[in-house]
Amino acid sequence: MIYIGILATSIAVLGCNKFLDKLPDNRTSLNSVEKVSELLTTAYPQASYIPFLEAMSDNADDKGEGRVTFDQDNSDAYHFKDIIKDAQDTPEYYWMQAYGAIAAANQALDAISKASDPDAYAAQKGEALVCRAFAHFMLVTLFAKVYDPATAASDPGIPYVTEPETVVFKNYDRGTVKDDYDKIQQDLEEGLPLLAGREYTAPKYHFTTQSANAFATRFYLFKQDYQKVVDAANAAFPTGNFIKNMRPWLSVYSNLSYDEMKAIYTKSSENANLLLIQASSWWDRNFASMRFGMSDPLSSKIFGKNVTGNSSWAIPIYGQSDYHNVPKWSYFFYAPENPNFGQDYSMIPQFTTEEVLLNRAEAYARLGQTDNAVKDLNTYASQRFKNYNPTSNAVTVDKAETYYDLTDPKQALVNVVLDFKRAEFVEEGLRWLDIIRNGLTVKHYIRNTRQAVVDSVIVEPNDPRRVLQIPQSAVLSGLELNPR
Amino acid sequence: MLITTFSSITIFAQQPTSVSGVVSNEKGEPLPNVGVKIENLTTHKGSNQMTDTVGAFRITGLDPKQSYVFTFTSVGYKSKRVSGFKLKAGENTSLLVTLAEDPAFLKDIVITGFQNVDKKRFSGSAVKLKIEDVEMHGQLDVSRMLEGKAAGVSVQNVSGTFGSAPKIRIRGATSITGDNKPLWVVDGVVLEDVINISNDQLSSGDPATLLGSSVAGLNANDIESIDILKDAAATAMYGARAMNGVIVITTKKGRIGKPRITYKGNFSSQLKPSYNSFDIMNSADQMSVYNEMQNKGWLNYADLANAADAGVYGKMADLINTYNATNGTFGLENTPEARNDFLRRYAAANTDWFDLLFRNNFMQEHNLSISSGTEYARHFLSLSYYNDNGWTIADKVKRITLNFRNDYKLGDKLTAGFSTVGSYRSQRAPGALTRISNPVEGAYSRDFDINPFSYALNTSRTLTAYDENGDLEYFRRNYAPFNIIHELENNYMKLNVIDAKLQGELGYQFNKHFSYKFLGSIRAVKTLTESFVKESSNMAEAYRANPNSVVNGANKYLYNDPDFPNNPAVVVLPEGGLYNRDQSDLISFNIRNTISYNQTFNTKHYVSVFAGQEIRSAHREQFFNKGYGYQYDRGGVPFIDYRIYKKTLETNDYPYGLTPTDDRFAGFFGTASYSYDNKYNVGVNGRYDGSNKLGESRTARWLPTWSVDGSWNLDQEKFIKPLNFINSLKLRASYGLTASMGNATNSAIIIRSGTTIRQYSVDKETELELSSLENSELTWEKLHTLNLGIDGTLFNNRLNFAFDWYKRKSFDLINTVKTSGIGGEAFKNANFADMKSDGVELQLGGDPIKTKDFKWHTNFTFGINHTLITRAENIPRIIDLIMPEGGFIDGYPARGLFSIDFKELKKQVGTPLFINEDSLLSNNVYFQSQTTKYLKYNGPVDPTFTGGWNNSFTWKNFTLNAFFSFQAGNKIRLNPSFFSAYSDLDAMPNEFVDRWVLPGDESMTRVPVISDKRIETLTEGYPYNAYNYSTERVADGGFVRMKTISLSYKLPQKAAKSVGMQGASVMLTGYNLWMLYSDPKLEGQDPEFFNAGGVAQPIQKQFTLTVQASF
């Protein structure tokens, strides 16, 4: 009997680890191409930068005290104060989600490197690398000084993470902006060609060769490598047919109701949307009523007089004076079980045909290829201005110089690009990227209940407040906060 | 009381003359290790024997001509002399000996579930409760019976509904985010929970709580004793699951002797609650408040016509708006006279909702048990049936239990035992959904809550259940007609639980000192919760409420199809109701092999070694299915509009789901103890545990735990022995490490599947999500405990006491910490918190008066426990700290209650003003703010002081018993009764009479105004919710309750015998009859109860008649 007991015990000892290898719940492991693909679905920063970037930009104005909704975050962003909250629609939330996306990409890359047949994962590797590059790019753009070839090697960047974290608190190094740009470029250039074979069930929510090239146009524009902007734009649209892929504001959209317009703008079936990312955000619900947003005078400025002469913008402005809004954001309330409380989600267009086109136009202008730049600008104008007449309304160098009172054709055309982008992406937050990239000064007025100016906040190109503060908790990882 | 049975059996003529037999206690349990000695002939060889594991002995080589005197001695029993039996040459004489317990040895054996240890040699802290001392006849759940019975064990009846678990703490909390539940063990096997109900979920009233009590299927009549193991030494054999203490239940076994049949019946009734115990406005007062509300802009006809909820005023508005074109009249003329006429009936209604929804129920419980046995085989069979026709019109419970246990002696050395335990439960409860927390407004909400208790408390007494014709009268809720009686008939849950366990044991005694034991058990539990929401229920009708465009825009149960942004919302449940199923199943097994060795050397050195190995597995599956459009009155054929699935899929609200989980454990353990001369005992215990819960890492999953203990039996010392008033006295000390599995399982990365949250179905993809990053540093939650204790019996056993002092340090506790987020996870669950606690426990008892006819038996227990979080470093939001369940933060107890600092009522307005997160006097408190330093700390949520006092007075055959339980030191949150807006369905407490009405009242009252609609819309934040969580709405949680009082009569032995019975008794018991003390601020609110709605009910006043007879 005792022998049976001892035998049973020793079998149990040997068998124990195997017995305990059973997974405790329905968690899964990354052991197939499909699973790595599915993980990469979460390698995109699922957060909105719009609420704070829009309020920081010159697309925001004070509608006046006590007239519309006051929101602390909206106010802090407008006043260039650090937003202390970490809920959705805050810089900290974006930071956390972007690094979450990076972690997913790194985990995928880790699984690929450990797979017995890494070649089968080539396309997934491509997506992971481009995702990693994109999230880091957005982080370095928002939380570090803008890329300046002269100082990038000394400006503190953001930690470029390339491996999964396995301890509770890990120390990271901010590195420099140049380091970050080098690594972004390396990941992008390595990943982009691999995307050729990537197939998706929802391609608009992933990096394809096209959307990765769209990202490349933005990246190289920041890096001031203009020929590469042109190359990437051409790669994104090999046939050069931009018009077919732009938002049909003049035709289809103009016949839609307000609600239909809101719905269509962020749909994946829209050719213009090259990359969409879903994000939890209250923006769709409250952007029109925020105190610091598009005021009446500001909307006239953005959508009024323009370089084409007498034709007017086709992008419609809805809402009464204090509630001006462009119908871009449909209402998607995600609330399983109980619709009383839940979360609003927005499907945010990250890259569009319009951006690629206008990025190329700017690159052409900066490269001195004035004709090409003018051509691209007219391609755009033909789709955005009512009654656009190619002869009388065409954008020309002369008209631009006159309009901006400049004698530098390059800068005049760049200004046209920036104004077109400002209108095109109004209430999408992207204006901020042009402000920091081009060193534009932002001047915010504070108005009282009668909308008279009582104070102002002016942020010059070198103002440290243009760089968002990194989360306080990053100190736990040995990071230095941005100067204030 | 000494009974000796003689019988002789002839076996073989050529056998040597011998005596064999079995020694058992008064309950018929065989007693091992009983010394058997021939007293008058010391020379006889082999006469000094010990009984074996089944109490058997055999003495051979006797001389048939002699007359022998045998003595039987055993620790804890009165020794016994047996003489006068006849011996026959060459034959065996069989003796059955029964030993009576020696009261000098109170609670003689500690059953740890692994070993039975002689209390004299046990150094841990443990309490043994005999079922007679704790049993509450007519109450079903054993866990509730422990209240006040053992020092240091706190039981809070947060809900009294059958199947829900009370909040039990042994020596308070040890963990911050963990469950803090003790481990239940039945006959050596851990009783796994079917579903894990977390700390805070216990008091939620959610349907899942009906499966919260692990012991709900256990029949108290099958229980022999309960051992509560408290310190590291006592719980050592449970190692990495022992942190919160262990409750070991030992069930009855068959007795040696002829079959004994026992019947016990409990017949109970619970009393209907009444408005006398609560402070609710009558209908006339309520109507005048509505009148005021109307003056303040509420209850206006335009709003009422399209309001989600409407009562009397809503009905009036509807009638005024109803125009009959044929006769040109309105349903009600819009004149003051007509309106007053209409309202008069309701003002006088004074509806007694308690009377309509509750009843003095009839609960019957029948128990039948048969016990029989011989030296070789013993059987115990027990059956019970319980039926409760329901305290409310929505509740019903049935339970059947079976327990069949067989113990065999298969030879001199081999023993075996088998048991089959099963139970079936069928329960009906009001339909309930899981509650949802809304951190923005700072409130919980539960849609379609029809809990009868909270309905009666919160519903206006102006509403009537029946109209003038005696038909059910409907008012409006969720835009649909509602009548509570109709709703409870058409929206209910049925719960079925089948629980079966098979257990087998095998023992082999190699020799006197060395034995082996095998234990194996398998248990399967199947539970099914069905929700029947019939087509005419308010819940189903709410999906169809679509009378006009206003309601169309407001009714959240209608569907806005994103593919048709221009279209109005549509009804997606056009026909039928809902039929939802939730299944929770468990299959667990447990296999254990142990060896034990005991030997005494030179009569003074006692050595005991015990070692073994076990594996445990619990496989759980949870399944749910939501069925839409089930047509109850059309033979159950579903009618489904596909868009209801489209709607649910767009929000990832899956129509069905299956979640399997596996919990596996492997452990190796050993203990060694040494006693010198029955005076000094030392022991060491160790266990090495492995669990699959920590994920794939093969190193993190293993954890060693250990303890050391020692005790000193002072009574054996020469200097104590002369002190005659001391019967026994022992000092104990122990120190050790135990552990528990925290709420984190990511020693390797956790990746989970999901579906992307995207607006349109065409874009949906399955996704894998990094649920938790790898934490290579993850480990178990651990606890160091130091325990010092003293036990004794004094004055010829008139007084016994046990006193314990302990100090504990919990470390490596799991807590959520905020990281830099750079690794990809902003908030991580990590071993990042520490806590300490200390306390004392005292148990005092005895029989101060004991005469021939009269006996007073008393037992007093109390325990003090303080916990303190020494490190958490969490950053809670205001909402996390002010909830009734409490929150945690550095420097405070495991769960503390914090309140928003109410200052005064606003001048001219009467709305409440608080010190908010910016330290400003304001109406507006931002509940999600992380600035919590302006909150006021009220006290711990768990009582720091708990106990009970039991007294029983026996005069001849009558016994009067009174038991009080008490707790103190904690703070509780009053029920939330203030809202920014009320409908004409709401009832209000009488304290509203003192509310702010006119400017200037703010100096006299602290009860805020019923808000004016105009002011309400301009007020920022949620001042009334803040008021509910303010310093004004806190009460002391202390109470003294007369828990039970009973009178019983036992038929005298002679009388019983004369009618062919072995015994009979009757008993009348009253439960929870008086609250001797509780904070007057509570105004009838039960300090233990969380009125969370759903399926929660308070514990009730109950009378029980118990009839017992054995044959």
PDB file of N, CA, C and O in Angstrom, chain A residues 17 19 21-22 24 27-28 92 95 99 107 165-167 201 206 257 260 268 330 334 337 340-341 473 477, chain B residues 436 438 556 566 626 651 662 664 692 698 701 745 749 751 759 763 765 768 776 818-821 826 828:
ATOM      1  N   ASN A  17       3.325  20.330 -12.680  1.00  0.00           N
ATOM      2  CA  ASN A  17       3.487  21.497 -13.539  1.00  0.00           C
ATOM      3  C   ASN A  17       2.631  21.399 -14.790  1.00  0.00           C
ATOM      4  O   ASN A  17       2.087  22.378 -15.267  1.00  0.00           O
ATOM      5  N   PHE A  19      -0.170  19.763 -14.960  1.00  0.00           N
ATOM      6  CA  PHE A  19      -1.527  19.965 -14.456  1.00  0.00           C
ATOM      7  C   PHE A  19      -1.820  21.464 -14.285  1.00  0.00           C
ATOM      8  O   PHE A  19      -2.909  21.936 -14.573  1.00  0.00           O
ATOM      9  N   ASP A  21      -0.394  23.869 -15.947  1.00  0.00           N
ATOM     10  CA  ASP A  21      -0.226  24.655 -17.166  1.00  0.00           C
ATOM     11  C   ASP A  21      -1.561  25.073 -17.770  1.00  0.00           C
ATOM     12  O   ASP A  21      -1.605  25.912 -18.662  1.00  0.00           O
ATOM     13  N   LYS A  22      -2.633  24.474 -17.320  1.00  0.00           N
ATOM     14  CA  LYS A  22      -3.963  24.814 -17.831  1.00  0.00           C
ATOM     15  C   LYS A  22      -4.215  26.310 -17.630  1.00  0.00           C
ATOM     16  O   LYS A  22      -4.075  26.819 -16.530  1.00  0.00           O
ATOM     17  N   PRO A  24      -6.020  29.670 -16.849  1.00  0.00           N
ATOM     18  CA  PRO A  24      -7.118  29.860 -15.905  1.00  0.00           C
ATOM     19  C   PRO A  24      -8.416  30.348 -16.546  1.00  0.00           C
ATOM     20  O   PRO A  24      -9.484  30.201 -15.976  1.00  0.00           O
ATOM     21  N   ARG A  27      -8.234  33.345 -21.919  1.00  0.00           N
ATOM     22  CA  ARG A  27      -7.200  34.165 -22.537  1.00  0.00           C
ATOM     23  C   ARG A  27      -6.610  33.366 -23.703  1.00  0.00           C
ATOM     24  O   ARG A  27      -6.762  32.151 -23.778  1.00  0.00           O
ATOM     25  N   THR A  28      -5.932  34.050 -24.572  1.00  0.00           N
ATOM     26  CA  THR A  28      -5.440  33.344 -25.735  1.00  0.00           C
ATOM     27  C   THR A  28      -3.945  33.593 -25.888  1.00  0.00           C
ATOM     28  O   THR A  28      -3.383  34.462 -25.229  1.00  0.00           O
ATOM     29  N   GLU A  92      -3.279  63.247 -21.708  1.00  0.00           N
ATOM     30  CA  GLU A  92      -2.782  62.064 -21.012  1.00  0.00           C
ATOM     31  C   GLU A  92      -3.432  60.797 -21.553  1.00  0.00           C
ATOM     32  O   GLU A  92      -2.783  59.761 -21.711  1.00  0.00           O
ATOM     33  N   TRP A  95      -1.762  59.935 -24.720  1.00  0.00           N
ATOM     34  CA  TRP A  95      -0.441  59.353 -24.414  1.00  0.00           C
ATOM     35  C   TRP A  95      -0.570  57.866 -24.060  1.00  0.00           C
ATOM     36  O   TRP A  95       0.123  57.012 -24.592  1.00  0.00           O
ATOM     37  N   TYR A  99       0.735  54.734 -26.397  1.00  0.00           N
ATOM     38  CA  TYR A  99       1.688  53.727 -25.925  1.00  0.00           C
ATOM     39  C   TYR A  99       1.052  52.347 -25.843  1.00  0.00           C
ATOM     40  O   TYR A  99       1.725  51.333 -25.996  1.00  0.00           O
ATOM     41  N   GLN A 107       4.236  43.624 -29.068  1.00  0.00           N
ATOM     42  CA  GLN A 107       3.890  42.250 -28.724  1.00  0.00           C
ATOM     43  C   GLN A 107       3.767  41.411 -29.991  1.00  0.00           C
ATOM     44  O   GLN A 107       4.198  40.259 -30.023  1.00  0.00           O
ATOM     45  N   GLU A 165       6.988  45.402 -22.231  1.00  0.00           N
ATOM     46  CA  GLU A 165       7.359  45.688 -20.846  1.00  0.00           C
ATOM     47  C   GLU A 165       6.947  44.504 -19.977  1.00  0.00           C
ATOM     48  O   GLU A 165       5.843  43.987 -20.120  1.00  0.00           O
ATOM     49  N   THR A 166       7.810  44.088 -19.075  1.00  0.00           N
ATOM     50  CA  THR A 166       7.491  42.898 -18.261  1.00  0.00           C
ATOM     51  C   THR A 166       7.590  43.157 -16.769  1.00  0.00           C
ATOM     52  O   THR A 166       7.471  42.229 -15.984  1.00  0.00           O
ATOM     53  N   VAL A 167       7.851  44.377 -16.377  1.00  0.00           N
ATOM     54  CA  VAL A 167       7.870  44.678 -14.946  1.00  0.00           C
ATOM     55  C   VAL A 167       6.877  45.804 -14.687  1.00  0.00           C
ATOM     56  O   VAL A 167       6.449  46.487 -15.615  1.00  0.00           O
ATOM     57  N   THR A 201     -10.177  42.683 -43.420  1.00  0.00           N
ATOM     58  CA  THR A 201     -11.637  42.681 -43.555  1.00  0.00           C
ATOM     59  C   THR A 201     -12.171  44.103 -43.480  1.00  0.00           C
ATOM     60  O   THR A 201     -13.191  44.420 -44.074  1.00  0.00           O
ATOM     61  N   HIS A 206      -6.919  50.066 -41.048  1.00  0.00           N
ATOM     62  CA  HIS A 206      -5.549  49.550 -40.942  1.00  0.00           C
ATOM     63  C   HIS A 206      -4.653  50.282 -41.925  1.00  0.00           C
ATOM     64  O   HIS A 206      -5.129  50.878 -42.895  1.00  0.00           O
ATOM     65  N   SER A 257     -29.118  65.463 -46.040  1.00  0.00           N
ATOM     66  CA  SER A 257     -29.616  66.185 -44.870  1.00  0.00           C
ATOM     67  C   SER A 257     -28.465  66.320 -43.874  1.00  0.00           C
ATOM     68  O   SER A 257     -27.420  65.665 -44.005  1.00  0.00           O
ATOM     69  N   GLU A 260     -27.548  63.040 -42.359  1.00  0.00           N
ATOM     70  CA  GLU A 260     -26.863  62.163 -43.317  1.00  0.00           C
ATOM     71  C   GLU A 260     -25.420  62.611 -43.526  1.00  0.00           C
ATOM     72  O   GLU A 260     -24.515  61.791 -43.663  1.00  0.00           O
ATOM     73  N   SER A 268     -16.445  54.289 -43.640  1.00  0.00           N
ATOM     74  CA  SER A 268     -15.321  53.652 -44.326  1.00  0.00           C
ATOM     75  C   SER A 268     -15.575  53.556 -45.823  1.00  0.00           C
ATOM     76  O   SER A 268     -14.652  53.402 -46.613  1.00  0.00           O
ATOM     77  N   SER A 330     -20.859  61.999 -36.423  1.00  0.00           N
ATOM     78  CA  SER A 330     -22.117  61.340 -36.110  1.00  0.00           C
ATOM     79  C   SER A 330     -22.035  60.811 -34.691  1.00  0.00           C
ATOM     80  O   SER A 330     -20.968  60.684 -34.109  1.00  0.00           O
ATOM     81  N   TYR A 334     -21.893  54.110 -27.434  1.00  0.00           N
ATOM     82  CA  TYR A 334     -21.610  52.699 -27.189  1.00  0.00           C
ATOM     83  C   TYR A 334     -21.995  52.367 -25.763  1.00  0.00           C
ATOM     84  O   TYR A 334     -21.332  52.788 -24.815  1.00  0.00           O
ATOM     85  N   GLU A 337     -26.048  46.868 -22.841  1.00  0.00           N
ATOM     86  CA  GLU A 337     -27.018  46.633 -21.772  1.00  0.00           C
ATOM     87  C   GLU A 337     -27.882  47.860 -21.499  1.00  0.00           C
ATOM     88  O   GLU A 337     -29.077  47.812 -21.621  1.00  0.00           O
ATOM     89  N   ASN A 340     -28.425  54.284 -20.734  1.00  0.00           N
ATOM     90  CA  ASN A 340     -28.377  55.512 -19.959  1.00  0.00           C
ATOM     91  C   ASN A 340     -26.988  56.107 -19.880  1.00  0.00           C
ATOM     92  O   ASN A 340     -26.782  57.286 -20.049  1.00  0.00           O
ATOM     93  N   PHE A 341     -26.033  55.258 -19.547  1.00  0.00           N
ATOM     94  CA  PHE A 341     -24.680  55.759 -19.530  1.00  0.00           C
ATOM     95  C   PHE A 341     -23.847  54.816 -20.366  1.00  0.00           C
ATOM     96  O   PHE A 341     -24.051  53.628 -20.388  1.00  0.00           O
ATOM     97  N   SER A 473       2.707  60.917 -14.051  1.00  0.00           N
ATOM     98  CA  SER A 473       3.110  59.579 -13.627  1.00  0.00           C
ATOM     99  C   SER A 473       4.322  59.075 -14.398  1.00  0.00           C
ATOM    100  O   SER A 473       4.942  58.091 -14.008  1.00  0.00           O
ATOM    101  N   SER A 477       8.791  56.483 -14.257  1.00  0.00           N
ATOM    102  CA  SER A 477       9.656  55.762 -15.176  1.00  0.00           C
ATOM    103  C   SER A 477      10.944  56.541 -15.448  1.00  0.00           C
ATOM    104  O   SER A 477      11.656  56.257 -16.397  1.00  0.00           O
TER     105      SER A 477
ATOM    106  N   ILE B 436     -25.985  49.134 -12.471  1.00  0.00           N
ATOM    107  CA  ILE B 436     -24.913  49.799 -13.191  1.00  0.00           C
ATOM    108  C   ILE B 436     -24.518  51.041 -12.426  1.00  0.00           C
ATOM    109  O   ILE B 436     -25.361  51.770 -11.912  1.00  0.00           O
ATOM    110  N   ASN B 438     -22.964  54.696 -12.159  1.00  0.00           N
ATOM    111  CA  ASN B 438     -22.759  55.877 -12.981  1.00  0.00           C
ATOM    112  C   ASN B 438     -21.870  56.847 -12.221  1.00  0.00           C
ATOM    113  O   ASN B 438     -22.319  57.551 -11.336  1.00  0.00           O
ATOM    114  N   LYS B 556     -35.170  55.031 -24.609  1.00  0.00           N
ATOM    115  CA  LYS B 556     -33.897  54.416 -24.975  1.00  0.00           C
ATOM    116  C   LYS B 556     -34.047  52.974 -25.455  1.00  0.00           C
ATOM    117  O   LYS B 556     -33.090  52.385 -25.927  1.00  0.00           O
ATOM    118  N   ASN B 566     -31.858  59.657 -41.069  1.00  0.00           N
ATOM    119  CA  ASN B 566     -33.002  60.576 -41.104  1.00  0.00           C
ATOM    120  C   ASN B 566     -34.246  60.017 -40.442  1.00  0.00           C
ATOM    121  O   ASN B 566     -35.175  60.747 -40.165  1.00  0.00           O
ATOM    122  N   LYS B 626     -29.569  35.615 -24.319  1.00  0.00           N
ATOM    123  CA  LYS B 626     -30.671  36.567 -24.254  1.00  0.00           C
ATOM    124  C   LYS B 626     -31.611  36.277 -25.403  1.00  0.00           C
ATOM    125  O   LYS B 626     -31.197  36.301 -26.555  1.00  0.00           O
ATOM    126  N   THR B 651     -23.449  47.473 -30.443  1.00  0.00           N
ATOM    127  CA  THR B 651     -22.816  47.890 -29.196  1.00  0.00           C
ATOM    128  C   THR B 651     -22.102  46.707 -28.535  1.00  0.00           C
ATOM    129  O   THR B 651     -21.822  46.737 -27.338  1.00  0.00           O
ATOM    130  N   ASP B 662     -10.746  27.898 -15.268  1.00  0.00           N
ATOM    131  CA  ASP B 662     -10.164  26.753 -14.577  1.00  0.00           C
ATOM    132  C   ASP B 662      -9.314  27.227 -13.431  1.00  0.00           C
ATOM    133  O   ASP B 662      -8.517  28.141 -13.575  1.00  0.00           O
ATOM    134  N   ARG B 664      -6.812  25.591 -10.732  1.00  0.00           N
ATOM    135  CA  ARG B 664      -6.153  24.346 -10.344  1.00  0.00           C
ATOM    136  C   ARG B 664      -5.106  24.592  -9.280  1.00  0.00           C
ATOM    137  O   ARG B 664      -4.433  25.606  -9.305  1.00  0.00           O
ATOM    138  N   ASN B 692      -2.554  27.450 -11.049  1.00  0.00           N
ATOM    139  CA  ASN B 692      -2.499  27.849 -12.460  1.00  0.00           C
ATOM    140  C   ASN B 692      -2.933  29.293 -12.649  1.00  0.00           C
ATOM    141  O   ASN B 692      -2.831  29.840 -13.727  1.00  0.00           O
ATOM    142  N   ARG B 698       6.268  29.191 -14.733  1.00  0.00           N
ATOM    143  CA  ARG B 698       6.403  28.024 -13.864  1.00  0.00           C
ATOM    144  C   ARG B 698       7.097  28.338 -12.557  1.00  0.00           C
ATOM    145  O   ARG B 698       7.169  27.496 -11.673  1.00  0.00           O
ATOM    146  N   ARG B 701       4.232  30.554  -9.970  1.00  0.00           N
ATOM    147  CA  ARG B 701       3.040  29.842  -9.518  1.00  0.00           C
ATOM    148  C   ARG B 701       3.260  29.075  -8.212  1.00  0.00           C
ATOM    149  O   ARG B 701       2.316  28.668  -7.577  1.00  0.00           O
ATOM    150  N   THR B 745      -3.647  37.907 -12.491  1.00  0.00           N
ATOM    151  CA  THR B 745      -3.218  36.607 -12.993  1.00  0.00           C
ATOM    152  C   THR B 745      -2.257  36.758 -14.152  1.00  0.00           C
ATOM    153  O   THR B 745      -2.168  35.885 -15.001  1.00  0.00           O
ATOM    154  N   ILE B 749       1.759  37.492 -20.135  1.00  0.00           N
ATOM    155  CA  ILE B 749       0.844  38.444 -20.759  1.00  0.00           C
ATOM    156  C   ILE B 749      -0.552  37.830 -20.937  1.00  0.00           C
ATOM    157  O   ILE B 749      -0.691  36.640 -21.187  1.00  0.00           O
ATOM    158  N   ILE B 751      -3.900  38.098 -23.128  1.00  0.00           N
ATOM    159  CA  ILE B 751      -4.472  38.628 -24.361  1.00  0.00           C
ATOM    160  C   ILE B 751      -5.894  38.094 -24.461  1.00  0.00           C
ATOM    161  O   ILE B 751      -6.115  36.901 -24.284  1.00  0.00           O
ATOM    162  N   GLN B 759     -18.777  51.832 -35.490  1.00  0.00           N
ATOM    163  CA  GLN B 759     -20.169  52.225 -35.627  1.00  0.00           C
ATOM    164  C   GLN B 759     -20.982  51.302 -36.537  1.00  0.00           C
ATOM    165  O   GLN B 759     -22.120  50.996 -36.252  1.00  0.00           O
ATOM    166  N   ASP B 763     -17.728  47.322 -40.637  1.00  0.00           N
ATOM    167  CA  ASP B 763     -16.340  47.570 -40.233  1.00  0.00           C
ATOM    168  C   ASP B 763     -15.895  46.727 -39.048  1.00  0.00           C
ATOM    169  O   ASP B 763     -14.774  46.849 -38.601  1.00  0.00           O
ATOM    170  N   GLU B 765     -14.498  43.918 -36.692  1.00  0.00           N
ATOM    171  CA  GLU B 765     -13.496  42.857 -36.800  1.00  0.00           C
ATOM    172  C   GLU B 765     -13.339  42.225 -35.434  1.00  0.00           C
ATOM    173  O   GLU B 765     -13.552  42.873 -34.413  1.00  0.00           O
ATOM    174  N   LEU B 768      -7.798  41.098 -30.898  1.00  0.00           N
ATOM    175  CA  LEU B 768      -7.157  40.615 -29.682  1.00  0.00           C
ATOM    176  C   LEU B 768      -6.605  41.839 -28.987  1.00  0.00           C
ATOM    177  O   LEU B 768      -6.065  42.735 -29.620  1.00  0.00           O
ATOM    178  N   SER B 776       6.442  40.123 -14.527  1.00  0.00           N
ATOM    179  CA  SER B 776       7.328  39.034 -14.118  1.00  0.00           C
ATOM    180  C   SER B 776       7.530  39.039 -12.609  1.00  0.00           C
ATOM    181  O   SER B 776       8.053  38.099 -12.050  1.00  0.00           O
ATOM    182  N   LYS B 818      -0.978  53.347 -10.854  1.00  0.00           N
ATOM    183  CA  LYS B 818      -0.860  54.088 -12.099  1.00  0.00           C
ATOM    184  C   LYS B 818       0.613  54.137 -12.506  1.00  0.00           C
ATOM    185  O   LYS B 818       1.468  54.492 -11.709  1.00  0.00           O
ATOM    186  N   THR B 819       0.872  53.778 -13.732  1.00  0.00           N
ATOM    187  CA  THR B 819       2.251  53.794 -14.212  1.00  0.00           C
ATOM    188  C   THR B 819       2.405  54.937 -15.205  1.00  0.00           C
ATOM    189  O   THR B 819       1.468  55.672 -15.481  1.00  0.00           O
ATOM    190  N   SER B 820       3.598  55.029 -15.752  1.00  0.00           N
ATOM    191  CA  SER B 820       3.827  56.056 -16.768  1.00  0.00           C
ATOM    192  C   SER B 820       3.043  55.763 -18.043  1.00  0.00           C
ATOM    193  O   SER B 820       2.874  56.625 -18.875  1.00  0.00           O
ATOM    194  N   GLY B 821       2.580  54.537 -18.181  1.00  0.00           N
ATOM    195  CA  GLY B 821       1.835  54.175 -19.374  1.00  0.00           C
ATOM    196  C   GLY B 821       2.699  53.856 -20.571  1.00  0.00           C
ATOM    197  O   GLY B 821       2.195  53.430 -21.610  1.00  0.00           O
ATOM    198  N   ALA B 826      -1.684  51.789 -18.555  1.00  0.00           N
ATOM    199  CA  ALA B 826      -1.639  52.924 -17.631  1.00  0.00           C
ATOM    200  C   ALA B 826      -1.885  52.484 -16.195  1.00  0.00           C
ATOM    201  O   ALA B 826      -1.240  52.952 -15.279  1.00  0.00           O
ATOM    202  N   LYS B 828      -2.034  49.267 -13.654  1.00  0.00           N
ATOM    203  CA  LYS B 828      -1.669  47.863 -13.539  1.00  0.00           C
ATOM    204  C   LYS B 828      -2.091  47.333 -12.188  1.00  0.00           C
ATOM    205  O   LYS B 828      -2.001  48.032 -11.182  1.00  0.00           O
TER     206      LYS B 828
END
